[in-house]
XYZ file of C-alpha atoms in Angstrom:
472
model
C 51.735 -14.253 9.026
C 47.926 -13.669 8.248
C 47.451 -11.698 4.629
C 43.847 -10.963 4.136
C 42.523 -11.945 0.842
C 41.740 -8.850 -1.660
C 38.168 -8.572 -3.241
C 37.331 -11.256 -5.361
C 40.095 -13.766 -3.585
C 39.524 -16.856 -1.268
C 42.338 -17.095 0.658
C 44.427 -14.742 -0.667
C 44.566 -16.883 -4.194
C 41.702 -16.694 -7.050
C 38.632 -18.501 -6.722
C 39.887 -20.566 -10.082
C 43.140 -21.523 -8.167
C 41.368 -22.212 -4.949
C 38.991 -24.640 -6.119
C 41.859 -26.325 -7.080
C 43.417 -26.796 -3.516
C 42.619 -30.183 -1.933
C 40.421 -29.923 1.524
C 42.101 -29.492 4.383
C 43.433 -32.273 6.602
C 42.298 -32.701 10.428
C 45.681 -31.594 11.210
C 46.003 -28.494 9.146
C 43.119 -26.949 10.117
C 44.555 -24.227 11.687
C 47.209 -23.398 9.036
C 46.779 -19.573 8.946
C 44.906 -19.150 12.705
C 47.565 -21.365 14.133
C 50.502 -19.014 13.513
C 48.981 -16.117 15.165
C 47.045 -16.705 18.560
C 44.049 -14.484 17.731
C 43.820 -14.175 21.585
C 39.802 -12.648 22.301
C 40.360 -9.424 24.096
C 36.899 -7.860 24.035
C 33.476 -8.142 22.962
C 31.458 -5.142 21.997
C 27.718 -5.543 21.129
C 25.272 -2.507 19.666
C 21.661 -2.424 19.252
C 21.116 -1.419 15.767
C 17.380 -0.853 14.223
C 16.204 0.066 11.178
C 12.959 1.938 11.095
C 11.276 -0.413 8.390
C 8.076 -0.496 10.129
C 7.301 3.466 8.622
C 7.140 1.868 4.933
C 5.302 -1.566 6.038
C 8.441 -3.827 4.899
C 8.423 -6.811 6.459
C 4.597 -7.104 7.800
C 2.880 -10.003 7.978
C 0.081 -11.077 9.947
C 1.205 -11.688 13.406
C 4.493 -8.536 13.193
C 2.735 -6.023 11.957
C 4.813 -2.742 12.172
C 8.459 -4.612 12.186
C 11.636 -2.441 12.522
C 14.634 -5.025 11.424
C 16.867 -4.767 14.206
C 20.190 -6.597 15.228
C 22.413 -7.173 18.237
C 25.550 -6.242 16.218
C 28.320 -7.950 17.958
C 32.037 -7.359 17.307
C 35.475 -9.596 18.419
C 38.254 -7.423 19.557
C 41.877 -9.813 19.203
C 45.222 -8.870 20.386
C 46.074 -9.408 16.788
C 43.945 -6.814 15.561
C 42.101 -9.155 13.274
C 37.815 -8.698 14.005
C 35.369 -10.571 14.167
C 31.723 -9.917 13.466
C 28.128 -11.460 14.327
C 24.429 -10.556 14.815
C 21.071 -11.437 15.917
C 17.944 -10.679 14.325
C 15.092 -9.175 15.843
C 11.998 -6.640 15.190
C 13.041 -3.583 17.285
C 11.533 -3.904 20.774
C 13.421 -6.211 22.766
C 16.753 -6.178 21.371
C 17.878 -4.115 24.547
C 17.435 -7.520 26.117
C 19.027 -9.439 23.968
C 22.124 -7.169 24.133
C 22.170 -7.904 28.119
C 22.374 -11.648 27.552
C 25.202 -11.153 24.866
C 27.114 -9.232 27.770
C 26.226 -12.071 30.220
C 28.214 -14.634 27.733
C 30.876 -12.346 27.383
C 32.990 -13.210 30.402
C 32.935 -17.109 28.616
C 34.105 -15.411 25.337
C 37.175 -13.006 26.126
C 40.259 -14.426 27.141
C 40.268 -17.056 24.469
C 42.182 -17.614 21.704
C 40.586 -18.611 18.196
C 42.801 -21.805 17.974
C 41.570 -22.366 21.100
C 38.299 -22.358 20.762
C 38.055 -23.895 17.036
C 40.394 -27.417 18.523
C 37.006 -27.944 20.391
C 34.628 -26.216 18.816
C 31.873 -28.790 20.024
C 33.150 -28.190 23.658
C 32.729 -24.454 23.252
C 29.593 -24.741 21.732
C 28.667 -26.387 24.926
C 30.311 -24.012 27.109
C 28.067 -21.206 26.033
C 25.168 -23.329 26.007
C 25.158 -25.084 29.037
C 26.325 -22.933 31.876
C 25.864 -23.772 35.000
C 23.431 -21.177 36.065
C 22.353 -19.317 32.865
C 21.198 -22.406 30.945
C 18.170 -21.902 33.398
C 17.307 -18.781 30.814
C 16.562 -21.572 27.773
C 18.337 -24.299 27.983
C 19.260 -23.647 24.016
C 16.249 -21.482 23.254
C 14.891 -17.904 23.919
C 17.020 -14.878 24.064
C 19.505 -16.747 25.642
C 20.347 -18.459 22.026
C 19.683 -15.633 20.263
C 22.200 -13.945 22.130
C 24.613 -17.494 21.882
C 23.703 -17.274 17.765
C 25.130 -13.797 18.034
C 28.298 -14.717 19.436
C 29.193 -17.451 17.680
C 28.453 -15.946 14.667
C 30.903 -13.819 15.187
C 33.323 -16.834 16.168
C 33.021 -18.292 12.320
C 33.577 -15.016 10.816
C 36.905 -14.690 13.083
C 37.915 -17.955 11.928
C 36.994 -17.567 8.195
C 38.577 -14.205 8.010
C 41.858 -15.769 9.518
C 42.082 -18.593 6.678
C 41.285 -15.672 4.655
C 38.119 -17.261 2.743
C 34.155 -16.965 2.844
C 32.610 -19.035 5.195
C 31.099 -21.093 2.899
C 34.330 -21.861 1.402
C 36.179 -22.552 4.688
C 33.356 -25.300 5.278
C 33.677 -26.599 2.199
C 37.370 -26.839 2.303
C 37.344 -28.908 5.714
C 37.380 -32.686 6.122
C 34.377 -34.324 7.324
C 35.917 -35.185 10.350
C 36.260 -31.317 11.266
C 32.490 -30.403 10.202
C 31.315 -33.471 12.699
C 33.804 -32.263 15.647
C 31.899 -28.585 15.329
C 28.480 -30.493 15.760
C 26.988 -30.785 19.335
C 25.113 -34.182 19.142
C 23.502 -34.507 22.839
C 19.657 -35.201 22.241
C 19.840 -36.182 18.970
C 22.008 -39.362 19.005
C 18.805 -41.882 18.538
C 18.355 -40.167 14.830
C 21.344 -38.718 13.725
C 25.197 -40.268 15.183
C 28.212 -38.707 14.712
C 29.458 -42.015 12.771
C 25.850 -41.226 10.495
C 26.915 -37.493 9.914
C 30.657 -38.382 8.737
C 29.375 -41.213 6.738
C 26.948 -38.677 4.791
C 29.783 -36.260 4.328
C 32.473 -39.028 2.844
C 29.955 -40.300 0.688
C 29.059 -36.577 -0.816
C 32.706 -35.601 -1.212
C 31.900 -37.757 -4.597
C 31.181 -34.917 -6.978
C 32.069 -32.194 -4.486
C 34.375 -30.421 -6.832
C 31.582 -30.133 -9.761
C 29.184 -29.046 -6.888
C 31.479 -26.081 -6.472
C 31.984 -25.144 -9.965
C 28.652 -25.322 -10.512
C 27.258 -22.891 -7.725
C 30.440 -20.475 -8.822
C 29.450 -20.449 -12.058
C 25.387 -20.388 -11.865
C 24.323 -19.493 -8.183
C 21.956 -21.138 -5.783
C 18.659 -20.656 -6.630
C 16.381 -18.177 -4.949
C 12.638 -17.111 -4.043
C 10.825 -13.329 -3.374
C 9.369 -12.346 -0.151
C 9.499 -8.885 -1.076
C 6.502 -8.382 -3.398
C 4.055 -9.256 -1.154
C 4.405 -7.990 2.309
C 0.793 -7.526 4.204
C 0.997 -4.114 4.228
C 1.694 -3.365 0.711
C -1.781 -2.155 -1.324
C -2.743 -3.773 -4.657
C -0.814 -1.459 -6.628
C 2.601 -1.923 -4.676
C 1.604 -6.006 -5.107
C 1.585 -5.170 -9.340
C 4.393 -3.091 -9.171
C 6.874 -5.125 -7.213
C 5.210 -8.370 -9.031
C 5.949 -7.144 -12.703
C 9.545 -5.966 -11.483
C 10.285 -8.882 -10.275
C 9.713 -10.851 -13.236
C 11.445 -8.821 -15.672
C 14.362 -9.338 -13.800
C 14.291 -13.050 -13.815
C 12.255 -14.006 -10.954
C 10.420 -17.710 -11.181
C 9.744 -17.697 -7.582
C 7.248 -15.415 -5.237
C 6.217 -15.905 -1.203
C 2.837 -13.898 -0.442
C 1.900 -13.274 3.265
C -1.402 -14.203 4.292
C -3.456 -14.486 7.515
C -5.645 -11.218 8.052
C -8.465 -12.031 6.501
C -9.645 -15.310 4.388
C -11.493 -13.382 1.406
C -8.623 -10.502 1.026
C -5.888 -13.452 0.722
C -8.306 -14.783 -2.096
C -7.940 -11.622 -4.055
C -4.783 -10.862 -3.185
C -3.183 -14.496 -4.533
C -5.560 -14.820 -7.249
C -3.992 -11.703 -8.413
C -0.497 -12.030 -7.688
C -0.851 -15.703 -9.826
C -2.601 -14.221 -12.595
C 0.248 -11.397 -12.553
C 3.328 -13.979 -12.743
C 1.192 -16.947 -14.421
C 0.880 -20.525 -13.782
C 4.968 -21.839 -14.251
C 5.693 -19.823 -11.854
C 5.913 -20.917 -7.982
C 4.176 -19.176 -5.706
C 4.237 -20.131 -1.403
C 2.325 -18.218 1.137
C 3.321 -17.507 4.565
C 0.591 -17.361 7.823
C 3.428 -16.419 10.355
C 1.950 -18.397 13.415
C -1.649 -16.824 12.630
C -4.053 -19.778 12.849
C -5.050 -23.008 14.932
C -4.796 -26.405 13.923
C -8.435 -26.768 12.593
C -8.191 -23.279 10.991
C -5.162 -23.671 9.221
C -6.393 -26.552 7.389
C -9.622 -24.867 6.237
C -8.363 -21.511 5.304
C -5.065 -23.279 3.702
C -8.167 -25.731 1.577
C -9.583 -22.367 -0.055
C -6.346 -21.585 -1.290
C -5.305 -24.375 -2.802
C -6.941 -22.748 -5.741
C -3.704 -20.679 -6.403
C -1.694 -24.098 -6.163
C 0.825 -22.733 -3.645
C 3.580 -25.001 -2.863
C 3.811 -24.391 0.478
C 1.870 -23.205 3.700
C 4.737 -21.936 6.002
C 3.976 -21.181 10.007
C 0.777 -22.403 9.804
C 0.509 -22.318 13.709
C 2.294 -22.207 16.655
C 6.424 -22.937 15.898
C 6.242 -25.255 19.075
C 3.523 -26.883 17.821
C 5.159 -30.173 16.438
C 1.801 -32.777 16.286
C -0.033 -29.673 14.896
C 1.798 -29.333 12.217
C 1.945 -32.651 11.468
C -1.579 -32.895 11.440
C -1.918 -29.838 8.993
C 0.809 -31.780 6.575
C -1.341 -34.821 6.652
C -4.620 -32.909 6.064
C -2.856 -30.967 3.320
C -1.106 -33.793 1.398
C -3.920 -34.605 -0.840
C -3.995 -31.071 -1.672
C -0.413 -30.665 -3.391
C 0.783 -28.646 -0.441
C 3.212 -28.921 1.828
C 4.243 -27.661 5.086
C 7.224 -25.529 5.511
C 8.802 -24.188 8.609
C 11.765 -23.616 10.837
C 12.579 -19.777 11.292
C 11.491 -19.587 14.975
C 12.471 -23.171 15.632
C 13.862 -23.034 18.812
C 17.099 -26.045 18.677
C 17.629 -28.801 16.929
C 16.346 -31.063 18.912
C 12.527 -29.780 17.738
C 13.908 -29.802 14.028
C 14.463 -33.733 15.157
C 11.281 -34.326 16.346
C 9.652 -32.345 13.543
C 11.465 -34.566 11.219
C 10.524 -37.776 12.996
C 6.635 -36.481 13.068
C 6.329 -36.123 9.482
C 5.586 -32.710 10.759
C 7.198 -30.332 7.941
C 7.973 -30.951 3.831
C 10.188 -27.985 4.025
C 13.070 -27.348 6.533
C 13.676 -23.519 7.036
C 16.939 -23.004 8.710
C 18.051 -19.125 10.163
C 21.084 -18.529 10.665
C 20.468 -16.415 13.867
C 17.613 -18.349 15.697
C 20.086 -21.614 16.104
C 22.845 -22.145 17.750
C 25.058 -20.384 14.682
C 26.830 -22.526 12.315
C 27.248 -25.229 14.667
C 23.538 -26.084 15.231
C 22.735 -25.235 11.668
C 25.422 -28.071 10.139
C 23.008 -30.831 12.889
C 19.863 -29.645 11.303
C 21.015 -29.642 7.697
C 22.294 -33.067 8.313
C 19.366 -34.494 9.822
C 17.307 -33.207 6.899
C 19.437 -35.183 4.516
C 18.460 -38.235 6.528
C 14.883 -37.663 6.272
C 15.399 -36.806 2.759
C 13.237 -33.426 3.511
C 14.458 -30.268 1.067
C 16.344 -27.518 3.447
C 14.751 -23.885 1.897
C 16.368 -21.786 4.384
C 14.585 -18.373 6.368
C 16.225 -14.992 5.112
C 13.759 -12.187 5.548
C 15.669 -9.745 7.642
C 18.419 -7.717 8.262
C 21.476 -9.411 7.386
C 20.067 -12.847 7.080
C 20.576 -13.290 3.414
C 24.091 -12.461 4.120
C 24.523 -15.266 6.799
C 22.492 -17.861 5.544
C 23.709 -18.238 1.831
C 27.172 -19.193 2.952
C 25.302 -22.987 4.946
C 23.151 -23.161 1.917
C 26.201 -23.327 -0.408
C 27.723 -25.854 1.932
C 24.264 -28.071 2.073
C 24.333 -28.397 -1.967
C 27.870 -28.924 -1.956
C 28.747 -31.262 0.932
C 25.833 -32.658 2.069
C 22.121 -32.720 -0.152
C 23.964 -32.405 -3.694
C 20.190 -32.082 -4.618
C 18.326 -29.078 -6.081
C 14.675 -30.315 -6.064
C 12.569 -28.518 -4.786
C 14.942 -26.186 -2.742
C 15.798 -22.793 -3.068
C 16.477 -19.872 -0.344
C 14.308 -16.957 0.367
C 15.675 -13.453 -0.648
C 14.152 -9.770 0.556
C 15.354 -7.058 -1.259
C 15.622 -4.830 1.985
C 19.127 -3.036 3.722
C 21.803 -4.490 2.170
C 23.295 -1.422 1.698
C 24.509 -1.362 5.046
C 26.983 -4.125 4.778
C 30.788 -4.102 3.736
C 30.009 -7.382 1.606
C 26.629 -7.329 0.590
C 24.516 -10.506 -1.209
C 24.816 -10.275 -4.726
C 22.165 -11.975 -6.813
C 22.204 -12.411 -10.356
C 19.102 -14.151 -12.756
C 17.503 -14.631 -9.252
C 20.000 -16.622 -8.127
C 22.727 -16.377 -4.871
C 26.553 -15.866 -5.822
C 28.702 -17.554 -3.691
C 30.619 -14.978 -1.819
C 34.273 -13.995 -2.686
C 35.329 -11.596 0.796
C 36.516 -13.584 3.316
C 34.221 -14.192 6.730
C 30.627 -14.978 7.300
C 29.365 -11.545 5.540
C 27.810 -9.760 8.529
C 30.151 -6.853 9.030
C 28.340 -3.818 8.817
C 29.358 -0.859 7.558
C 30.160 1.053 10.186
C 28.923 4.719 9.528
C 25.613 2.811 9.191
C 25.925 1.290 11.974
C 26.090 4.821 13.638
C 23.413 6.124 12.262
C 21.177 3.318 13.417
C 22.145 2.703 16.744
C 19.204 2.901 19.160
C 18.221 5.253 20.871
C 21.771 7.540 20.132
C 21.645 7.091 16.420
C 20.512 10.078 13.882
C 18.045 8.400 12.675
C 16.076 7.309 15.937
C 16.894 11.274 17.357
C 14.859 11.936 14.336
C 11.927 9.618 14.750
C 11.700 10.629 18.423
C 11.548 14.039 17.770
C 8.684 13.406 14.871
């Protein structure tokens, strides 16, 4: 029968004497989930928001007065086991995201987790392509959000009933099982599924040092949360000097408003953490084409390393023509976070479009899309630096980050994933970070339970905290 694994356990067994355990075979991959059905017998989904927006965390240029919010789903199974998922969004609008989680819930409950992880690919398609709601995307919109949701919580069911972190359940699988999770329909004439498995044979060479390594040191990470818009000059120094006494190499600053405050406002935040250090700036969608490139060209004084959302996400040729303009420059292009599938990750890719691939966990098609993109990226030989400025998005995303270094990229060039020091608090298994770096997670799932008196608190509009705000 199922044992959950205690704190600082994969799988019931240390971490020391799991490494040690060889992956598992196509036909054990069930081994714990197979003994008990795990039969789906509800699906419960919250709107929780967190009033961030009163203290300007999280503003950039285009969102200015965010509130991190979440459709917080939850897996109810006759075995009483739970799984857990979420979306992210800004506050506004998550009401409609919670109705499309309730339209996919009728495809959800009723199934069993063996069921649904023998086919995973098929399921992924079954939420995708409905007959009648894939009118809402197809694979983009609130729609997917609400899909990313879902099968978030999906993974966490099924890494909670091996009893290991997400990351380690992918790790553990054979590459035969990470391809069969992998919908490959539009993106056959770049990446095949014979390509993918061929990728993940040949990195199962120095897999197990891979591991060790990212046990022992972490994956390395970068600061959004210095240098939000909103923040005044003295914030910027504060949060700036902090940072680098406790270890941090790597800063984002948000830019857009205005061309002569971003000026000041890098010039000083490079003085503050000096010229070894890397610094990337972030337009959020602000400019056009033509604009980008100019106001990006009197910055390049700073020597950022990237300019990420230049423009318009959809805009693929755009952004290709701001990475072209940009290359003699020393800068590169990065984004990905409201990338709608991965079939514009493809043609990104194929445009020369992006230097930097930004993955989030919550915007794609969960874990399933996520493994298509990182794999395509490997192809391309293009760095994945994945999106985590949210609630719970540090949480999700370090677990396919892990997996990337491990079982895919076994590269650290040039790659490292964002970090915002903002409401972890409210999770049962919060990111831990140490010498600016990600610790692979020891609880078993996909780390996006929330605690669940916070959770109460929070809810909109029944929550104490929003009773409080409206009354104000």
């Amino acid at each position: 029968m199922f044992k959950p694994a205690r704190h600082g356990e994969v799988g019931g067994v240390s971490l020391q004497r799991s490494q040690q355990q060889k992956p598992l075979r196509s036909h054990d991959r069930f081994n714990l989930c197979a003994e008990m059905s795990h039969k789906i017998v509800n699906l419960r989904v919250r709107d929780v928001r967190f009033p961030t927006s009163l203290e300007q965390h999280g503003s950039d240029a285009m969102h200015t007065d965010p509130d991190y919010s979440a459709a917080y789903v939850v897996l109810d199974t006759d075995s009483g086991l739970k799984g857990f998922g979420l979306t992210f969004t800004l506050g506004k609008g998550t009401e409609i995201v919670l109705c499309a989680v309730k339209a996919l819930a009728g495809l959800v409950i009723g199934k069993s987790l063996q069921e649904i992880v023998s086919n995973f690919r098929g399921f992924y398609r079954l939420l995708t392509s409905d007959g009648q709601m894939r009118w809402l995307g197809p694979e983009k919109g609130v729609i997917h959000l609400a899909t990313a949701a879902v099968l978030n919580a999906v993974w966490d069911l099924w890494a909670r009933a091996e009893g290991k972190p997400l990351w380690k359940l992918l790790v553990d699988m054979d590459p035969k099982q990470i391809v069969s999770c992998i919908d490959f329909r539009y993106i056959t004439d770049v990446l095949t599924e014979e390509e993918a498995l061929d990728i993940l044979v040949k990195a199962q060479e120095g897999k197990k040092q891979r591991e060790d390594q990212m046990l022992k040191e972490g994956y390395p990470a970068y600061t959004t949360s210095c240098a939000w818009l909103g923040y005044s000059d003295q914030q910027l120094k504060q949060l700036c000097s902090d940072g680098l006494k406790s270890g941090w190499t790597r800063f984002k600053v948000k830019v857009g408003a205005d061309l002569e405050d971003d000026i000041r406002r890098c010039c000083l935040i490079r003085k503050m953490i000096g010229p070894s250090s890397t610094l990337m700036i972030d337009a959020n969608q602000r400019w056009d084409v033509a604009e980008a490139i100019s106001w990006v060209s009197r910055l390049a004084e700073v020597k950022p390393l990237w300019i990420e959302e230049p423009t318009s996400p959809d805009d693929i040729l755009g952004h290709a023509a701001i990475s072209k303009a940009l290359a003699p420059l020393g800068i590169g292009v990065a984004t990905g976070e409201q990338c709608h599938n991965r079939v514009m990750f493809k043609q990104f890719l194929q445009a020369s479009a992006l230097q930097f691939v930004q993955i989030d966990s919550c915007r794609l098609g969960s874990v399933n899309e996520n493994l298509a993109v990182l794999l395509m990226a490997y192809k391309f030989q293009v760095p994945v630096c994945p999106h985590a400025g949210g609630v719970g998005l540090c949480e999700l995303v370090q677990h396919l980050i892990l997996f990337d270094y491990i079982c895919v990229s076994a590269d650290l060039r040039n790659r490292m994933c964002e970090y915002v020091d903002h409401l972890h608090e409210h999770f049962t298994s919060p990111v831990v970070i140490q010498d600016a770096h990600y610790m692979p997670p020891k609880d078993p799932g996909y780390s996006c339970e929330m605690l669940e008196e916070s959770v109460n608190r929070h809810e909109y509009p029944e929550g104490d905290i929003w009773k409080q705000e409206i009354k104000k």
